[in-house]
Short mmCIF file of C-alpha atoms and ligand atoms in Angstrom, two decimals:
data_model
loop_
_atom_site.label_atom_id
_atom_site.label_comp_id
_atom_site.label_asym_id
_atom_site.label_seq_id
_atom_site.Cartn_x
_atom_site.Cartn_y
_atom_site.Cartn_z
CA MET A 892 82.85 88.81 105.75
CA ALA A 893 81.52 89.86 102.49
CA THR A 894 82.29 93.41 101.51
CA ILE A 895 79.13 95.77 101.20
CA ALA A 896 79.43 95.81 97.55
CA SER A 897 79.81 92.35 96.96
CA ARG A 898 76.48 91.18 98.81
CA SER A 899 74.49 91.52 95.42
CA GLN A 900 76.94 89.41 93.49
CA GLU A 901 76.72 86.73 96.24
CA ILE A 902 73.07 86.42 96.27
CA ILE A 903 72.96 86.24 92.20
CA GLU A 904 75.50 83.48 92.10
CA GLN A 905 73.94 81.41 94.81
CA ALA A 906 70.66 81.85 92.75
CA GLN A 907 72.13 81.20 89.53
CA ARG A 908 73.59 78.05 90.90
CA PHE A 909 70.29 76.59 92.04
CA ILE A 910 67.65 78.27 90.02
CA PRO A 911 67.74 78.34 86.31
CA GLY A 912 68.71 82.04 85.28
CA GLY A 913 68.52 82.92 88.97
CA VAL A 914 64.95 83.95 88.85
CA SER A 915 61.56 82.08 89.27
CA SER A 916 59.59 84.06 86.58
CA ALA A 917 60.91 84.81 83.22
CA ASN A 918 60.31 88.55 83.33
CA ARG A 919 62.30 89.07 86.27
CA LEU A 920 65.89 89.12 84.64
CA VAL A 921 66.98 92.32 83.39
CA GLU A 922 69.81 94.49 82.85
CA PRO A 923 71.20 95.96 85.12
CA ASN A 924 70.89 92.88 87.17
CA LEU A 925 69.98 94.38 90.48
CA VAL A 926 69.14 92.61 93.78
CA PHE A 927 66.46 94.19 95.87
CA THR A 928 66.18 92.99 99.56
CA ARG A 929 63.71 95.50 101.08
CA ALA A 930 60.66 97.31 100.12
CA GLN A 931 58.76 99.88 102.09
CA GLY A 932 56.20 102.21 101.07
CA ALA A 933 57.16 103.86 97.58
CA TYR A 934 60.82 102.73 97.98
CA ILE A 935 62.71 99.59 97.30
CA PHE A 936 66.26 98.94 98.76
CA ASP A 937 69.18 96.92 96.82
CA ALA A 938 71.32 94.45 98.64
CA GLU A 939 73.86 97.26 99.21
CA GLY A 940 71.11 99.57 100.66
CA LYS A 941 70.83 101.94 97.77
CA ARG A 942 67.09 103.37 97.82
CA TYR A 943 65.11 103.60 94.63
CA ILE A 944 61.78 105.11 94.10
CA ASP A 945 59.70 102.13 92.90
CA TYR A 946 57.37 102.51 89.70
CA HIS A 947 57.76 99.00 88.54
CA ALA A 948 56.02 97.66 91.55
CA ALA A 949 56.27 94.05 90.85
CA PHE A 950 54.07 94.76 87.36
CA GLY A 951 51.40 96.26 89.84
CA PRO A 952 50.34 94.60 92.79
CA PRO A 953 51.44 97.15 95.84
CA LEU A 954 48.86 99.56 95.08
CA LEU A 955 48.82 100.92 98.24
CA GLY A 956 52.74 100.86 98.70
CA HIS A 957 55.02 98.15 99.74
CA CYS A 958 54.43 96.65 103.26
CA GLN A 959 51.47 98.77 103.90
CA PRO A 960 51.10 98.62 107.79
CA GLU A 961 47.23 98.11 108.03
CA VAL A 962 47.44 95.28 105.47
CA GLN A 963 50.34 93.73 107.07
CA GLN A 964 48.58 94.11 110.55
CA ARG A 965 45.45 92.29 108.98
CA VAL A 966 47.21 89.44 107.53
CA VAL A 967 49.24 88.91 110.91
CA GLU A 968 45.91 88.94 112.75
CA ALA A 969 44.38 86.32 110.32
CA MET A 970 47.54 84.15 110.53
CA SER A 971 47.45 84.21 114.44
CA HIS A 972 44.39 82.03 114.32
CA THR A 973 44.26 79.98 111.19
CA ASP A 974 46.48 78.99 108.20
CA VAL A 975 45.07 76.55 105.60
CA ILE A 976 42.29 74.35 106.99
CA GLY A 977 40.93 73.30 103.63
CA VAL A 978 37.48 72.32 104.23
CA GLY A 979 34.14 74.02 103.77
CA SER A 980 33.42 77.79 103.52
CA SER A 981 35.47 80.37 105.41
CA ASP A 982 34.37 83.66 107.04
CA LEU A 983 36.92 85.94 105.49
CA GLU A 984 36.40 84.28 101.97
CA ALA A 985 32.82 84.84 102.19
CA GLN A 986 33.19 88.61 103.43
CA LEU A 987 35.37 89.20 100.48
CA ALA A 988 33.28 87.68 97.76
CA GLU A 989 30.31 90.00 99.40
CA LYS A 990 32.66 92.88 98.72
CA ILE A 991 33.73 92.14 95.47
CA CYS A 992 30.25 91.64 94.09
CA GLU A 993 29.23 94.85 95.57
CA HIS A 994 32.10 96.77 93.61
CA VAL A 995 32.49 94.95 90.35
CA PRO A 996 29.63 95.55 87.99
CA SER A 997 29.95 92.34 86.39
CA ALA A 998 30.62 90.58 89.61
CA GLU A 999 27.42 88.42 90.90
CA LYS A 1000 29.62 85.51 92.17
CA VAL A 1001 33.36 85.33 92.42
CA LEU A 1002 35.84 82.31 92.94
CA PHE A 1003 39.34 82.84 94.17
CA CYS A 1004 42.65 81.30 93.14
CA ASN A 1005 46.26 82.16 93.29
CA SER A 1006 47.28 83.83 89.94
CA GLY A 1007 45.94 85.80 87.06
CA SER A 1008 47.07 82.94 84.81
CA GLU A 1009 44.94 80.70 86.81
CA ALA A 1010 41.85 82.89 86.78
CA THR A 1011 42.26 83.39 82.78
CA TYR A 1012 42.69 79.66 82.49
CA ALA A 1013 39.41 78.96 84.30
CA ALA A 1014 37.75 81.68 82.44
CA LEU A 1015 38.44 80.35 79.19
CA ARG A 1016 37.59 76.46 80.53
CA LEU A 1017 34.38 77.88 81.65
CA ALA A 1018 33.33 79.43 78.42
CA ARG A 1019 34.09 76.30 76.50
CA ALA A 1020 32.15 74.39 78.62
CA ILE A 1021 29.23 76.82 78.42
CA THR A 1022 29.24 77.14 74.76
CA GLY A 1023 30.29 73.81 73.65
CA ARG A 1024 32.78 75.61 71.21
CA GLN A 1025 36.59 75.45 71.16
CA LYS A 1026 37.99 78.77 69.38
CA ILE A 1027 38.95 81.85 71.29
CA ILE A 1028 39.71 85.19 70.21
CA LYS A 1029 42.56 87.49 71.92
CA PHE A 1030 44.14 90.66 70.89
CA GLN A 1031 47.75 91.24 69.73
CA GLY A 1032 49.54 93.03 72.60
CA CYS A 1033 47.45 91.61 75.40
CA TYR A 1034 48.96 89.39 77.88
CA HIS A 1035 46.75 86.82 79.93
CA GLY A 1036 49.22 84.54 81.52
CA TRP A 1037 51.39 81.49 80.75
CA HIS A 1038 49.17 78.81 79.57
CA ASP A 1039 48.80 77.42 76.14
CA ALA A 1040 45.66 79.09 75.05
CA ILE A 1041 46.62 82.54 75.19
CA LEU A 1042 50.75 82.66 75.70
CA MET A 1043 51.20 84.32 72.29
CA ASN A 1044 51.39 87.62 70.46
CA VAL A 1045 52.14 90.01 73.17
CA ILE A 1046 55.61 92.09 72.11
CA THR A 1047 55.57 90.39 68.73
CA PRO A 1048 58.33 91.25 66.11
CA ALA A 1049 56.99 93.31 63.10
CA GLU A 1050 57.39 90.47 60.57
CA LYS A 1051 55.14 88.01 62.73
CA ILE A 1052 52.41 90.37 63.19
CA GLY A 1053 49.20 88.73 61.80
CA GLN A 1054 50.57 85.28 62.36
CA ARG A 1055 50.38 83.50 65.68
CA ASP A 1056 53.58 84.08 67.89
CA PRO A 1057 53.45 81.57 70.62
CA LEU A 1058 56.00 82.59 73.56
CA SER A 1059 57.18 79.10 74.63
CA ALA A 1060 58.29 75.68 73.31
CA GLY A 1061 56.19 72.77 74.28
CA MET A 1062 52.81 74.66 73.86
CA LEU A 1063 50.19 72.13 72.66
CA PRO A 1064 49.66 72.92 68.68
CA GLN A 1065 45.85 72.57 68.96
CA ALA A 1066 45.60 74.96 71.76
CA ILE A 1067 47.75 77.47 69.66
CA GLU A 1068 45.37 76.69 66.51
CA ASN A 1069 42.20 77.42 68.47
CA THR A 1070 43.25 80.88 69.39
CA LEU A 1071 42.69 83.65 66.65
CA VAL A 1072 44.75 86.74 67.30
CA LEU A 1073 42.98 89.95 66.00
CA PRO A 1074 44.25 93.74 66.11
CA PHE A 1075 43.10 95.86 69.38
CA ASN A 1076 40.49 98.60 68.67
CA ASP A 1077 39.67 96.92 65.09
CA LEU A 1078 35.98 96.08 65.39
CA ASN A 1079 35.51 95.42 61.79
CA ALA A 1080 38.34 92.58 61.74
CA VAL A 1081 36.38 91.07 64.97
CA GLN A 1082 33.00 91.60 62.89
CA GLN A 1083 34.69 89.74 59.88
CA VAL A 1084 35.69 86.55 61.80
CA LEU A 1085 32.52 86.40 63.51
CA GLN A 1086 30.74 86.48 60.21
CA GLU A 1087 32.68 83.57 59.09
CA GLN A 1088 33.54 81.55 62.35
CA GLY A 1089 30.96 83.01 65.17
CA THR A 1090 29.50 79.62 65.75
CA GLU A 1091 32.87 78.33 66.76
CA ILE A 1092 34.01 81.00 68.97
CA ALA A 1093 33.63 80.23 72.87
CA ALA A 1094 35.11 83.52 74.13
CA ILE A 1095 36.41 86.91 73.37
CA ILE A 1096 39.17 87.69 76.14
CA LEU A 1097 40.90 91.22 76.35
CA GLU A 1098 42.87 93.57 78.71
CA LEU A 1099 40.68 96.61 78.58
CA ILE A 1100 43.44 98.64 78.44
CA PRO A 1101 46.46 96.64 77.03
CA HIS A 1102 48.95 97.72 79.82
CA ASN A 1103 51.37 94.74 78.92
CA ILE A 1104 52.41 97.08 76.05
CA GLY A 1105 52.12 100.03 77.99
CA THR A 1106 48.91 101.92 77.90
CA VAL A 1107 46.99 101.59 74.51
CA LEU A 1108 43.44 103.00 75.47
CA PRO A 1109 40.42 101.35 74.10
CA GLN A 1110 37.82 103.24 72.09
CA GLN A 1111 34.47 103.21 73.79
CA ALA A 1112 32.99 102.05 70.41
CA PHE A 1113 35.22 98.85 70.28
CA VAL A 1114 34.45 97.76 73.61
CA GLN A 1115 30.71 98.21 73.38
CA GLY A 1116 30.95 96.78 69.81
CA LEU A 1117 32.52 93.62 71.60
CA ARG A 1118 29.69 93.44 73.88
CA ASP A 1119 26.97 93.66 71.16
CA LEU A 1120 28.43 91.11 68.92
CA THR A 1121 29.45 88.66 71.84
CA ARG A 1122 25.70 88.80 72.76
CA GLN A 1123 24.58 88.37 69.21
CA HIS A 1124 26.77 85.10 68.75
CA GLN A 1125 26.31 83.95 72.11
CA ILE A 1126 30.03 84.20 72.70
CA VAL A 1127 31.36 84.62 76.30
CA LEU A 1128 33.07 88.13 76.98
CA ILE A 1129 35.77 88.18 79.27
CA PHE A 1130 37.61 91.28 80.75
CA ASP A 1131 40.93 90.44 81.80
CA GLU A 1132 41.27 93.19 84.58
CA VAL A 1133 44.34 91.51 86.29
CA VAL A 1134 46.20 94.82 86.01
CA THR A 1135 43.27 97.40 85.90
CA GLY A 1136 41.23 95.70 88.57
CA PHE A 1137 41.12 97.85 91.76
CA ARG A 1138 44.01 99.95 90.26
CA HIS A 1139 41.75 102.01 88.18
CA GLY A 1140 39.04 101.77 90.70
CA LEU A 1141 37.32 99.42 92.80
CA GLY A 1142 34.95 98.62 90.00
CA GLY A 1143 37.71 98.08 87.67
CA TYR A 1144 38.00 99.88 84.27
CA GLN A 1145 34.67 98.16 83.26
CA LYS A 1146 32.87 100.44 85.53
CA VAL A 1147 34.80 103.50 83.76
CA LEU A 1148 33.75 102.37 80.58
CA GLY A 1149 30.22 101.40 81.70
CA VAL A 1150 30.43 98.07 79.79
CA THR A 1151 29.85 94.87 81.59
CA PRO A 1152 31.41 91.45 80.44
CA ASP A 1153 30.23 87.95 81.36
CA LEU A 1154 33.30 87.21 83.19
CA THR A 1155 36.05 89.35 84.72
CA THR A 1156 39.64 88.24 85.95
CA MET A 1157 41.42 90.15 88.50
CA ALA A 1158 44.71 89.63 90.47
CA LYS A 1159 47.82 91.63 91.28
CA SER A 1160 46.69 94.69 93.10
CA ILE A 1161 43.48 92.99 94.53
CA ALA A 1162 45.65 92.02 97.68
CA ASN A 1163 48.34 94.75 97.67
CA GLY A 1164 51.22 92.11 96.99
CA PHE A 1165 49.68 88.84 98.61
CA PRO A 1166 49.02 86.07 95.83
CA LEU A 1167 45.38 86.24 95.17
CA ALA A 1168 43.09 86.20 92.02
CA ALA A 1169 39.46 86.19 91.16
CA LEU A 1170 37.28 84.84 88.60
CA ALA A 1171 33.93 86.91 88.83
CA GLY A 1172 31.00 87.42 86.78
CA ARG A 1173 27.39 86.25 86.01
CA ALA A 1174 25.89 83.68 88.63
CA ASP A 1175 24.47 81.50 86.07
CA LEU A 1176 27.79 81.05 84.43
CA LEU A 1177 29.76 80.82 87.68
CA ASP A 1178 27.63 78.20 89.32
CA HIS A 1179 28.88 75.76 86.75
CA CYS A 1180 32.12 75.62 88.76
CA ALA A 1181 29.97 74.70 92.03
CA PRO A 1182 31.09 71.27 93.42
CA GLY A 1183 29.21 68.99 91.40
CA GLY A 1184 28.99 71.29 88.44
CA ASP A 1185 30.32 70.39 85.22
CA VAL A 1186 33.38 72.59 85.26
CA PHE A 1187 36.16 71.60 87.83
CA PHE A 1188 37.83 74.49 89.82
CA ALA A 1189 39.95 73.87 92.70
CA GLY A 1190 43.47 74.59 94.41
CA THR A 1191 44.83 73.94 97.96
CA PHE A 1192 45.69 77.31 98.54
CA ASN A 1193 42.47 79.02 96.64
CA ALA A 1194 41.35 81.90 99.16
CA HIS A 1195 44.26 81.75 101.42
CA PRO A 1196 43.30 83.58 104.73
CA ALA A 1197 46.53 85.60 104.45
CA SER A 1198 45.82 86.78 100.88
CA VAL A 1199 41.95 87.30 101.63
CA ALA A 1200 42.83 89.34 104.99
CA ALA A 1201 45.10 91.40 102.85
CA SER A 1202 42.55 91.90 100.14
CA LEU A 1203 39.67 92.90 102.82
CA ALA A 1204 42.13 95.46 104.25
CA THR A 1205 43.13 96.94 100.54
CA ILE A 1206 39.44 97.12 99.83
CA GLU A 1207 38.75 99.12 103.06
CA ILE A 1208 41.61 101.42 102.37
CA LEU A 1209 40.65 102.11 98.84
CA GLU A 1210 36.87 102.76 99.86
CA ARG A 1211 38.27 105.83 101.80
CA PRO A 1212 37.23 109.23 99.89
CA ASP A 1213 40.68 110.31 99.28
CA SER A 1214 42.66 107.02 98.10
CA TYR A 1215 42.04 107.32 94.25
CA ALA A 1216 41.93 111.08 94.42
CA HIS A 1217 45.64 110.79 95.56
CA LEU A 1218 46.62 108.24 93.12
CA PHE A 1219 45.16 109.74 90.02
CA ASN A 1220 46.20 113.05 91.31
CA LEU A 1221 49.82 111.91 91.38
CA GLY A 1222 49.14 110.18 87.92
CA LYS A 1223 48.40 113.47 86.26
CA ARG A 1224 51.15 115.41 88.19
CA MET A 1225 53.92 112.85 86.60
CA ARG A 1226 52.14 112.56 83.17
CA ASP A 1227 51.70 116.60 82.93
CA GLY A 1228 55.34 116.95 84.35
CA LEU A 1229 56.62 114.40 81.54
CA ALA A 1230 54.63 116.14 79.02
CA GLU A 1231 56.22 119.66 79.82
CA ILE A 1232 59.61 118.30 79.71
CA VAL A 1233 59.29 116.66 76.45
CA GLN A 1234 57.92 119.90 74.95
CA ARG A 1235 60.60 122.06 76.52
CA HIS A 1236 63.62 119.82 74.83
CA GLY A 1237 61.52 119.18 71.75
CA ILE A 1238 61.71 115.27 72.00
CA THR A 1239 59.88 112.81 70.03
CA ALA A 1240 58.01 111.14 72.57
CA THR A 1241 54.35 110.58 73.89
CA VAL A 1242 53.31 110.65 77.24
CA ALA A 1243 50.57 107.77 78.11
CA GLY A 1244 48.79 106.10 80.98
CA PHE A 1245 45.64 106.11 82.90
CA GLY A 1246 44.80 106.96 86.55
CA SER A 1247 48.02 105.84 88.44
CA ILE A 1248 49.83 104.35 85.47
CA PHE A 1249 52.18 106.43 83.23
CA LEU A 1250 54.79 106.07 80.73
CA LEU A 1251 56.82 107.77 77.86
CA TYR A 1252 56.87 106.15 74.35
CA PHE A 1253 59.72 107.61 72.13
CA MET A 1254 57.39 108.34 69.14
CA GLU A 1255 54.44 110.39 67.85
CA PRO A 1256 50.87 109.56 68.32
CA PRO A 1257 48.52 107.96 67.51
CA ILE A 1258 48.73 105.22 69.38
CA GLU A 1259 45.52 102.92 68.92
CA SER A 1260 47.03 99.42 68.44
CA TYR A 1261 50.06 97.25 68.95
CA THR A 1262 51.34 98.04 65.36
CA ASP A 1263 51.55 101.68 66.16
CA LEU A 1264 53.94 100.82 68.88
CA LEU A 1265 56.47 99.38 66.40
CA ARG A 1266 57.18 103.07 65.93
CA ASN A 1267 58.69 103.24 69.49
CA ASP A 1268 62.49 103.82 69.63
CA ALA A 1269 62.92 100.78 71.75
CA LYS A 1270 66.62 101.78 72.51
CA LYS A 1271 65.84 105.14 73.60
CA PHE A 1272 62.90 103.84 75.60
CA VAL A 1273 65.47 101.31 77.60
CA ASP A 1274 68.51 103.79 77.49
CA TYR A 1275 66.17 106.57 79.43
CA ARG A 1276 65.06 104.01 81.99
CA CYS A 1277 68.71 102.86 82.53
CA ALA A 1278 69.78 106.32 83.02
CA LEU A 1279 66.73 106.90 85.69
CA ILE A 1280 67.97 103.75 87.58
CA THR A 1281 71.62 105.10 88.20
CA ARG A 1282 69.63 108.20 89.60
CA GLY A 1283 67.69 106.27 92.04
CA ILE A 1284 64.36 106.12 89.99
CA TYR A 1285 63.24 102.54 89.03
CA GLU A 1286 61.19 101.93 85.89
CA LEU A 1287 61.65 98.53 84.65
CA PRO A 1288 64.31 98.74 81.78
CA VAL A 1289 62.27 96.72 79.15
CA ASN A 1290 60.67 97.97 76.08
CA LEU A 1291 56.97 99.09 76.47
CA LYS A 1292 56.71 98.38 80.06
CA ARG A 1293 54.03 100.57 82.13
CA ASN A 1294 54.97 102.43 85.55
CA HIS A 1295 52.87 102.35 88.46
CA ILE A 1296 52.28 104.93 91.26
CA SER A 1297 50.98 103.78 94.80
CA LEU A 1298 49.31 105.30 97.62
CA ALA A 1299 52.52 105.75 99.16
CA HIS A 1300 54.27 107.83 96.76
CA SER A 1301 54.33 111.35 97.79
CA ALA A 1302 54.17 114.68 95.40
CA ALA A 1303 58.10 115.01 96.41
CA ASP A 1304 58.62 111.47 95.04
CA ILE A 1305 56.95 112.55 91.63
CA ASP A 1306 58.94 115.95 91.52
CA GLN A 1307 62.20 114.06 92.25
CA SER A 1308 61.38 111.60 89.38
CA LEU A 1309 60.56 114.58 87.07
CA GLU A 1310 63.92 116.31 87.96
CA ALA A 1311 65.64 113.18 87.09
CA ALA A 1312 63.75 112.66 83.91
CA ASN A 1313 64.33 116.12 82.87
CA GLU A 1314 68.13 115.58 83.30
CA VAL A 1315 68.05 112.48 81.38
CA LEU A 1316 65.88 113.78 78.68
CA LYS A 1317 67.97 116.69 78.21
CA ALA A 1318 71.15 114.38 77.83
CA LEU A 1319 69.46 111.84 75.52
C1 PLP B 2531 46.42 91.22 82.05
C2 PLP B 2531 47.10 90.07 82.86
N1 PLP B 2531 46.37 88.98 82.83
C3 PLP B 2531 46.95 87.84 83.35
C4 PLP B 2531 48.27 87.95 83.81
C5 PLP B 2531 48.93 86.69 84.49
O1 PLP B 2531 48.94 86.99 85.94
P1 PLP B 2531 49.92 85.98 86.61
O2 PLP B 2531 51.20 86.53 86.34
O3 PLP B 2531 49.27 86.51 88.24
O4 PLP B 2531 49.71 84.66 86.38
C6 PLP B 2531 49.00 89.07 83.69
C7 PLP B 2531 50.38 89.19 84.29
O5 PLP B 2531 50.95 90.02 83.99
C8 PLP B 2531 48.67 90.04 83.30
O6 PLP B 2531 49.05 91.49 82.99
#
């Protein structure tokens, strides 16, 4: 029989033998290469049974906590009488679409798919179809998924800023060339490009808060300016709320800012860990995707009843008056606690975040664009997180990654994490 200590190693060896790199998603392989076999509430457990307070949260989905019982129960109920029927409208799907349209300001209609990448892919195709134009604008530091049009310029090395930085071999050169990459929060740069090429631009897509580089808050004037300019130039404005959707409110971060895009993409936490994504927006645009319309949208597993049931349960829980108060209070408790520790030890660091998201950059402010983050001490950032992991606090040990608090976290979890942060920061 395998000793307890070798169970992780056994799993790693088996995975590496049959899966390239041992993982099915490029971002999952990090050092230390831990194997987690159980998740419950605010915690994940490795194959040896050690418990960690989880702030990585699979990049965000379990907003209510892992294996949330009410969500699980609704999924089991749905799966007890259906699986995939694959024809016609479904009752759960219709209910969920109505709920999303009730909550998300830009959502007059909504289509479901399985991942954020599919949603952004469909949004860009729809924008190209509507405008008859080919080019799109994205911003340095934003991630929108793995397809050719947008897989570029996220955590770009300093020497490549201002150039295209594709993240995979095999991407179609024409797709890369048709994507313009501009600095976040820089409305002048957008204005200038639109003056020259406005009639060629189909869409502007952005993460409202670029959480793929931590938390860079948008200036209200920047987002409002994008709204005004896209109207002026008949460009489709897409807010990618794959991270922020539901996490920062049932209406997404667009509701917080009070700026409404033409299209919105959501995924991750909308079904609390079940695979579901949504493309929502103006009815006159989404109607192009209706069967027989000029834009094709399909998928065998789209609006899978398990995920849809999970999303309906998630919304019900988030609609309770205390849910966001709990999430946001814990976020503030963590950010305030970290700021106090940093100040006490005289460390060069900046606490960032919004709502239930937090992180510590090892640099001074200001933080307004990706270029500012080149001043972050990446080694310290990763060393700090590795030291936390040894103390049972899991923050993904990769430069610039954000952390997520869930409804299952307690004030005691936050305080325990702050105690560990204090020890580590003192030693750093
Ligand atoms: C803002 C944003 N958009 C899109 C995606 C792609 O989503 P998925 O990984 O579900 O394809 C991600 C994933 O991290 C994301 O953070």
